[in-house]
Short mmCIF file of C-alpha atoms in Angstrom, two decimals:
data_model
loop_
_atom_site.label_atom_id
_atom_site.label_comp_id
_atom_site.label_asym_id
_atom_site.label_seq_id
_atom_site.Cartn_x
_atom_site.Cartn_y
_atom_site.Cartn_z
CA UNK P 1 0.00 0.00 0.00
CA UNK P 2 1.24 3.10 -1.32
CA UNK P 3 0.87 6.37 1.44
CA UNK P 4 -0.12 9.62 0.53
CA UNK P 5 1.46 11.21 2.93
CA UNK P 6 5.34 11.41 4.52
CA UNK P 7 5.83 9.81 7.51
CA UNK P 8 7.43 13.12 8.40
CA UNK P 9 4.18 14.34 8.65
CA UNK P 10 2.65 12.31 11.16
CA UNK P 11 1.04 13.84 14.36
CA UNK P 12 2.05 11.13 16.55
CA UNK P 13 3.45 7.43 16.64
CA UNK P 14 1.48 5.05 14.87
CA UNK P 15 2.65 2.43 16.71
CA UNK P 16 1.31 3.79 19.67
CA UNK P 17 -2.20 4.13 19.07
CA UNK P 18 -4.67 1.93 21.19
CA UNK P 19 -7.81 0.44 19.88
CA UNK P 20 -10.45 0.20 22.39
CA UNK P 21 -13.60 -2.07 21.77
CA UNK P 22 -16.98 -0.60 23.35
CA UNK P 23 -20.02 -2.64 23.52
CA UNK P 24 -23.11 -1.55 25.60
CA UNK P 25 -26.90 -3.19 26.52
CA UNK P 26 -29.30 -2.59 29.16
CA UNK P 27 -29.33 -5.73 31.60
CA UNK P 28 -32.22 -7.09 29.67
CA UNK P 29 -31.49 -6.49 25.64
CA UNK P 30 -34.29 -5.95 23.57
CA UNK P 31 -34.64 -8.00 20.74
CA UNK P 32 -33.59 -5.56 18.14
CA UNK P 33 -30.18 -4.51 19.92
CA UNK P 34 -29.75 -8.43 20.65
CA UNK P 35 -30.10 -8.78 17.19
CA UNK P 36 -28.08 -6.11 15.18
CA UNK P 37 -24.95 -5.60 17.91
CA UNK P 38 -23.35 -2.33 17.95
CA UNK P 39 -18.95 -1.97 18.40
CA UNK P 40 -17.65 0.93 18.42
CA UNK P 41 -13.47 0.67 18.12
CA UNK P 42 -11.93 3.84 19.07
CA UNK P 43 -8.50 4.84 17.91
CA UNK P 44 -6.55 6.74 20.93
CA UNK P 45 -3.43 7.95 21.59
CA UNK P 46 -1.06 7.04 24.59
CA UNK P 47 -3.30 8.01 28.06
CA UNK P 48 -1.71 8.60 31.44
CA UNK P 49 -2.33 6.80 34.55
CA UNK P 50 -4.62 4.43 32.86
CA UNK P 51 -6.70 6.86 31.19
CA UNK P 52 -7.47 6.99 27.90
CA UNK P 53 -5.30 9.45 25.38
CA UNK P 54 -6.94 11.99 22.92
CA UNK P 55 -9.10 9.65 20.47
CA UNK P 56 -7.91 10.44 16.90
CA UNK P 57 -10.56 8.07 15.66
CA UNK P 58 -13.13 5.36 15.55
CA UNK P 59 -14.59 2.60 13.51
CA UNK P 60 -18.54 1.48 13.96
CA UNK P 61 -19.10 -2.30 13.90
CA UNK P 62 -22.32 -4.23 13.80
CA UNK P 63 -22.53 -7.97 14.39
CA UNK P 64 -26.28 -9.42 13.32
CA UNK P 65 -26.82 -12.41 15.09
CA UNK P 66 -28.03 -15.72 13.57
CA UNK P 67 -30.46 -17.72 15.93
CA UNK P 68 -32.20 -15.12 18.06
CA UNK P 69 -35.57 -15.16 16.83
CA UNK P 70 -35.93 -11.88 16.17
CA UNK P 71 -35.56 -10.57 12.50
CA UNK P 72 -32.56 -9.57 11.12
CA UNK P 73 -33.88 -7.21 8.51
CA UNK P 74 -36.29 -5.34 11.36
CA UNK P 75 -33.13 -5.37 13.52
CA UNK P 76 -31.41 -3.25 11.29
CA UNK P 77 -33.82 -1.15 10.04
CA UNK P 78 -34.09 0.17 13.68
CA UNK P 79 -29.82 0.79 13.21
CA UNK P 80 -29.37 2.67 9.92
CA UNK P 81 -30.42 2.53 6.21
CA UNK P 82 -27.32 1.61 5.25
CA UNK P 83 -27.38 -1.40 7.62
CA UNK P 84 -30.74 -2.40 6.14
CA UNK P 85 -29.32 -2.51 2.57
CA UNK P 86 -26.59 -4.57 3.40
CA UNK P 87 -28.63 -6.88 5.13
CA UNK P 88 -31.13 -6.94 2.40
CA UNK P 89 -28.99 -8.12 0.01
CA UNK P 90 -27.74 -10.88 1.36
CA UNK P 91 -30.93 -11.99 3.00
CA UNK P 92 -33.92 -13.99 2.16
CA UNK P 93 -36.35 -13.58 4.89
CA UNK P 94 -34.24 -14.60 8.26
CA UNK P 95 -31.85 -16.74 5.92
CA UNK P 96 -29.04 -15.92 4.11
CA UNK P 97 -30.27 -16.09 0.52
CA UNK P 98 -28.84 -18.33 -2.75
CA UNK P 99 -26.61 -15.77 -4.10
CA UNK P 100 -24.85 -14.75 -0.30
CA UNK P 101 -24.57 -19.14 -0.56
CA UNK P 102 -22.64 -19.22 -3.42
CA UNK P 103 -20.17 -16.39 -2.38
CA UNK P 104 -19.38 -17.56 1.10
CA UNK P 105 -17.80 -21.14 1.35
CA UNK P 106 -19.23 -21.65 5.08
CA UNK P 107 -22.21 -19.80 5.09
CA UNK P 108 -23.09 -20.54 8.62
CA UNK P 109 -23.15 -18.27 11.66
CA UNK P 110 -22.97 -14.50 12.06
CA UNK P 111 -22.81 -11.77 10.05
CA UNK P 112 -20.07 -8.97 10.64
CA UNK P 113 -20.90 -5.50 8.96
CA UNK P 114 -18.36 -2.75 8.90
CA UNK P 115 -20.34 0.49 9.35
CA UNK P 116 -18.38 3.77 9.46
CA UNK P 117 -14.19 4.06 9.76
CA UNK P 118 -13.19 7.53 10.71
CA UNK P 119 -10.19 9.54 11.40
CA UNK P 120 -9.10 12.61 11.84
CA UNK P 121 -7.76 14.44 9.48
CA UNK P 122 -4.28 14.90 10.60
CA UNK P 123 -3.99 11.37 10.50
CA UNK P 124 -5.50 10.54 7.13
CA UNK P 125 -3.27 9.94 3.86
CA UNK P 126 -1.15 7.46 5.88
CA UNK P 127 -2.51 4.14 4.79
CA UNK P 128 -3.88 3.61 8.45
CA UNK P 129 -7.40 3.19 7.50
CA UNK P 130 -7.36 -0.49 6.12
CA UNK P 131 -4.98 -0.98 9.01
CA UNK P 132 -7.18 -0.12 11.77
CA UNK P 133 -9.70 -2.02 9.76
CA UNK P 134 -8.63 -5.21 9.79
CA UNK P 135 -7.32 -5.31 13.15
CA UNK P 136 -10.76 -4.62 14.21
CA UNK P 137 -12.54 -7.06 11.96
CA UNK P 138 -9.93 -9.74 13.47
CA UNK P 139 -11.33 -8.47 17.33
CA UNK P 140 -14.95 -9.61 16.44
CA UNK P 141 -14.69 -11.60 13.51
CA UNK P 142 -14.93 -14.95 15.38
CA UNK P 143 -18.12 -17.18 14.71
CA UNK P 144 -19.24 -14.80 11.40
CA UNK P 145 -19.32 -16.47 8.09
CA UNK P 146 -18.51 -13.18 6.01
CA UNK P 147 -17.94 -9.33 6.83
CA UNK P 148 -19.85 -6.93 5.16
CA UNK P 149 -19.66 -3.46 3.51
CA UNK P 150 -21.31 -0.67 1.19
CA UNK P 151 -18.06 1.61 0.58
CA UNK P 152 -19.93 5.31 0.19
CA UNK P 153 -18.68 9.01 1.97
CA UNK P 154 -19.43 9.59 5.42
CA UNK P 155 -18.50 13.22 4.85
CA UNK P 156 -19.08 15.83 2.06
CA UNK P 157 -17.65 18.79 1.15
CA UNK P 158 -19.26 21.97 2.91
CA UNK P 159 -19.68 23.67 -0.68
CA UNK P 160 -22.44 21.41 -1.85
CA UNK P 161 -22.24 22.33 -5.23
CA UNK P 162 -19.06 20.26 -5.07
CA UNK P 163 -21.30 16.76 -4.49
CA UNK P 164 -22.22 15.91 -7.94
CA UNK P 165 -22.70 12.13 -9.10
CA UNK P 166 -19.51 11.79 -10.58
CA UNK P 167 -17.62 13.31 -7.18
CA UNK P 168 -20.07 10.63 -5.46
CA UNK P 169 -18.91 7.59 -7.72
CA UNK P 170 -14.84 9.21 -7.35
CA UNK P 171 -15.26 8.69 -3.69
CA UNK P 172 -16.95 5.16 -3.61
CA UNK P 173 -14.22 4.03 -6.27
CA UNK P 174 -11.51 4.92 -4.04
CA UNK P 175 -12.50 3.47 -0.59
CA UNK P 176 -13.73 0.02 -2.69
CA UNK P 177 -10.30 -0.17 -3.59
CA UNK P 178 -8.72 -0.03 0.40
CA UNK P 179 -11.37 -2.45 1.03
CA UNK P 180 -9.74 -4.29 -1.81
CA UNK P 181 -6.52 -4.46 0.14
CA UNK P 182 -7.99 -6.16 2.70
CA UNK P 183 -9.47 -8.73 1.70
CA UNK P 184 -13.55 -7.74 0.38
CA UNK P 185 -14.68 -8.35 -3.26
CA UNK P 186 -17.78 -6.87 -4.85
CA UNK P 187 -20.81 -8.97 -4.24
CA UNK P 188 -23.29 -7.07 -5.62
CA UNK P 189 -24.93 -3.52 -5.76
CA UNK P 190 -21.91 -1.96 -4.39
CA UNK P 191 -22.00 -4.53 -1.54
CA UNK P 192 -18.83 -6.00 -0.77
CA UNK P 193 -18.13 -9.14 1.21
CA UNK P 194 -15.04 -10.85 2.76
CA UNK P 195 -15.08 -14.37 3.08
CA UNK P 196 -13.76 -15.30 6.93
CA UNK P 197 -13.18 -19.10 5.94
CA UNK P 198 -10.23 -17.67 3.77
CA UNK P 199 -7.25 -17.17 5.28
CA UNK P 200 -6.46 -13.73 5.67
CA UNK P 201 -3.30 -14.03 7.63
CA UNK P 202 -1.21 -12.86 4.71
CA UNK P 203 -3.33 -9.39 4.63
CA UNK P 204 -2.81 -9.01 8.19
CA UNK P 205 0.96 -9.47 8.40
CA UNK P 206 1.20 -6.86 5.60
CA UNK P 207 -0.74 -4.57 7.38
CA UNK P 208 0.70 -4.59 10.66
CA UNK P 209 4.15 -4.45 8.59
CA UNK P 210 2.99 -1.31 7.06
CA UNK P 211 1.95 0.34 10.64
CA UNK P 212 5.52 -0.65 12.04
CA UNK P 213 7.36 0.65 8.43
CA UNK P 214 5.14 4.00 9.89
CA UNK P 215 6.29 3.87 13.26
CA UNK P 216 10.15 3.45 12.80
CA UNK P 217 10.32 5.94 10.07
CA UNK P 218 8.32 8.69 12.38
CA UNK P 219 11.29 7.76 14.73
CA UNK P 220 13.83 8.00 12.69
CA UNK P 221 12.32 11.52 11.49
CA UNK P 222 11.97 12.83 14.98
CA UNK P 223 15.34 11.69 15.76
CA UNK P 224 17.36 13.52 13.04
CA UNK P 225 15.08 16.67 13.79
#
């Protein structure tokens, strides 16, 4: 993966950043939050005395649970639109339907949907994305068939003016393809899936290799400064 950016320019130490998994329910869980699970990974930096640093960023994860009676498809239309298309199209009722069969080589079990990835912006152009990514996918990956996700903006340009179709379809290109790097291929209507009976291990050395390429030469830059 090629960076836009010099290492130079980090903010921080890559290598430093903490991810931090946060999953909440009331003591009894309703059937739609039992359903459609909620993560939320946040990206910090070093903390003192235990405490948690300055977040720089944060991923949104939803797990949709096979076997709990309730609906999937009613469980996440009560999360988000997008959550509902995704689940739609790889649905047939409260089964997963012939074409999500064909794709998946075990299609048994959960279903893992990667939501929203955000970072700031002084840490973007770095490659760290996809990174982040797939170390969280590998937290709460265990027991889904597949991982799921609709690459689309999750923020525009303040001019308006600027959002035409073709900016629109620029901007889903280009975050298909660092879903690309980590393993997803197009399923269908901009859906993409990745396949967790494959062995991604390969993808995951490469991406931790990358973060610690990031954190030596921020070192070395700081060190010669």
């Amino acid at each position: 993966m090629t960076a836009r950016r010099s290492p130079r320019e980090l903010p921080g130490n890559p290598g430093m950043l903490t991810r931090i998994y946060r999953h909440s329910q009331f003591g009894t869980a309703d059937p739609c939050s039992d359903t459609a699970e909620r993560w939320a990974v946040a990206v910090t930096e070093p903390g003192d005395d235990d405490e948690d640093g300055p977040q720089v960023g944060e991923l949104t994860l939803y797990r949709l649970r096979a076997y709990t009676g309730h609906s999937w498809l009613m469980a996440a239309d009560s999360e988000s639109g997008e959550l509902l298309s995704i689940a739609e199209a790889v649905l047939d009722g409260n089964d997963y339907n012939e074409e999500f069969l064909k794709a998946i080589d075990m299609p048994v079990g959960d279903l893992l949907v990667l939501d929203r990835v955000y970072l700031a912006p002084a840490w973007r152009g770095f490659g760290l994305g996809p990174v982040f990514a797939a170390e969280a996918i590998r937290g709460l990956e265990g027991g889904c068939c597949a991982v799921a996700v609709e690459p689309g903006a999750t923020e525009w340009p303040e001019d308006e003016s600027l959002v035409t179709d073709e900016y629109s379809a620029t901007v889903t290109r280009k975050i298909a393809a660092l879903w690309e790097t980590i393993g997803f291929q197009h399923f269908k209507d901009g859906i993409y899936l990745r396949d967790t009976a494959v062995d991604r291990g390969g993808i995951l050395r490469e991406r931790r290799q990358h973060l610690r390429t990031l954190s030596e030469a921020h070192r070395a830059s700081k060190a010669s400064r």
